[in-house]
């Protein structure tokens, strides 16, 4: 069905109408916040109109649906993105202009939902966008965290965390569905009881928490399909309160309410670290159970109790191990609530669930104390014990007598629940997020499982939605691409390859450069507004933006900058090209080394700024509170993209793809999706340095970081600067532990475990080559254009098509 888009006049009228009816004001006296609200209501109406077109299509077509379970969905702001996906951006912008409204100001009124830490959460958001655009029936499921990831302030160069109360003024985009509330049970005890010769399990003495869903619509690009992101909010059960209340125990009633509702208060701010916090486990069960209960109910409503077709109608995807308790939870529901036998329930689960792994760092693989499960989720724990018993029996047949091996593969071992083993053993598909990552999963992380079930392992390289990460964030480049090759790439990103010949067209290159310059100016404006920092648009913009982690090696970047500073001091008269080094990174609040690295970067920035010569040629900028909206400004303005993780450690990376789409050239290691970027763009248009993953593995035992210090005078010099008061005259010991960790190692750990000093010389040399090449303007612009033109494979539309053909097997809805 063809859908009518709102015209400019309709949009203007509707905005004015909303202002009058909702806020009793006119455009002239409305605050930016009121204008934001009115505009968002207009866009929301347009979405709901469309939704009415596709409303019952899924049920009518009896189409299979995927539930994408993820503890994080880092969706970013919605308003502008929805205008883009409604393919009505032009009319909206014109309407705003005609009403005399400053769009940038209005867009900035929208609170950004920070419902994720980094890559994993943002990937989930990109995937929902693509699922919907491809008309695949899907629902994202997560927690409605009342406080998103903390906001980062920089005080005296240190990170300070501030609560992010993003829901304070309400959220226009969510629709509550109290009628879909479900109960979640924690604690208590489980007894086996026999009724009419059948054994059943009786759970009593538990605490109930209600899960109330709030749905956020997701609009597909140029389609009437609307999917929803379902966010579950924890609510105390009212009856319990009333009981205490009537006994006059008002305080106790309120206390219990708080304890129940704390479940959906905060998002844990550590990514890639296993912490074993009870509340985190309760969060995982809370949203997994609620989502599974909903999926089962929806299945019954549509297909009755026809359990054998469940896996043909429902796919459930587990985004990393965080929602892995969904597997025993579905077992529980099928057996305890609907009376299915173990084998039947197990078979349904196996065929329904699929799992994506996002890390090979051993310390990041989730393990929970068995005692915590036994206490908080007693029935689930019983099911895990039975699953584990049966699994180990099977493993024994394949590996008789090999206890260590079986222990390594077990769900329960050494007092811990191994969530990754649960996922690998009990799902039909395990996928890695880049070619090299899947390879490591097969050869190392899950090698023994790979020997038994090689076909279970799939590789699907991550992708990002080019609608947000090119069309929305870089409108000028998007128009330029339209001019050159038409707008077909907007619907089919692989067609961006048609742009390749334009790399040899001097006029086009010039326009491409002009767009980049305009984006630098836009970024400069925002940076000045937000942080009062001036950014020189004539300097090279070199950026590293990602969560702060030792393996991502922001420290190596900082040392490179210190090395450049030394170079400039040694050769002040050389004709240096001005350079701006931008960092965007939040550190987990408890990750001391990461926070100290932020301070170090800022200390180097201050050192540079204090020096009369160096400050002419270089500047270090640390973006405050790096988040999706900041990324939308940064990607289009960047020329050099830093992707410098220790090889073998970064599962994929997705920032690398966003920078590439926007014409930045990658400086990186052969790690994660960088390897595929290399394949797509070709060796002349990317700068690769450093150890390979194999070299890291082989060199692990024999690497002596101290030798780098002894044999390389540049390294010796920067290492000394860390501790001789150069950086922080009032406290020369400030960075001593970084110095020590690099040269000697701490707590019995090896020195420099991420090979920072080992890779530093090659990093600096490769960067130097890059700077030389930058001076040849035609050569450089050619590379930049070719990066955009070669980025087609990194759209999440491609990734989702592969998930669908290899794992889910959904049919696009006919609308
Ligand atoms: C686990 C247990 C307890 C508390 C927190 C966590 C937790 C939370 C978030 C563990 C991991 C994460 C996030 C991980 C993440 O973002 N990984 C990144 O995923 C991207 C998408 O696949 C990849 O591109 C990145 O390489 C990978 O680091």
XYZ file of N, CA and C in Angstrom, residues 4 50 62 96 98 199 407 527 599 724 807:
33
model
N 0.964 8.059 2.154
C 1.104 9.500 1.897
C 2.045 10.122 2.916
N 1.353 4.900 9.916
C 1.926 3.828 9.113
C 1.758 2.492 9.760
N 0.912 -15.399 9.385
C 1.480 -16.449 10.234
C 3.002 -16.502 10.080
N 10.474 23.413 9.411
C 11.152 24.056 10.552
C 11.741 25.392 10.122
N 10.779 27.308 7.696
C 9.723 28.297 7.441
C 9.096 28.822 8.727
N 5.343 -36.314 38.367
C 6.167 -35.464 39.222
C 6.047 -34.022 38.748
N 35.250 -30.739 31.976
C 35.056 -29.638 32.927
C 35.096 -28.287 32.239
N 31.735 21.623 19.399
C 32.765 21.479 20.434
C 32.904 22.781 21.222
N 43.392 10.590 32.466
C 44.176 11.681 33.063
C 45.489 11.884 32.292
N 59.281 11.739 35.208
C 60.272 12.739 35.631
C 59.661 14.120 35.902
N 20.574 -18.167 9.907
C 20.155 -18.525 11.270
C 18.640 -18.490 11.468
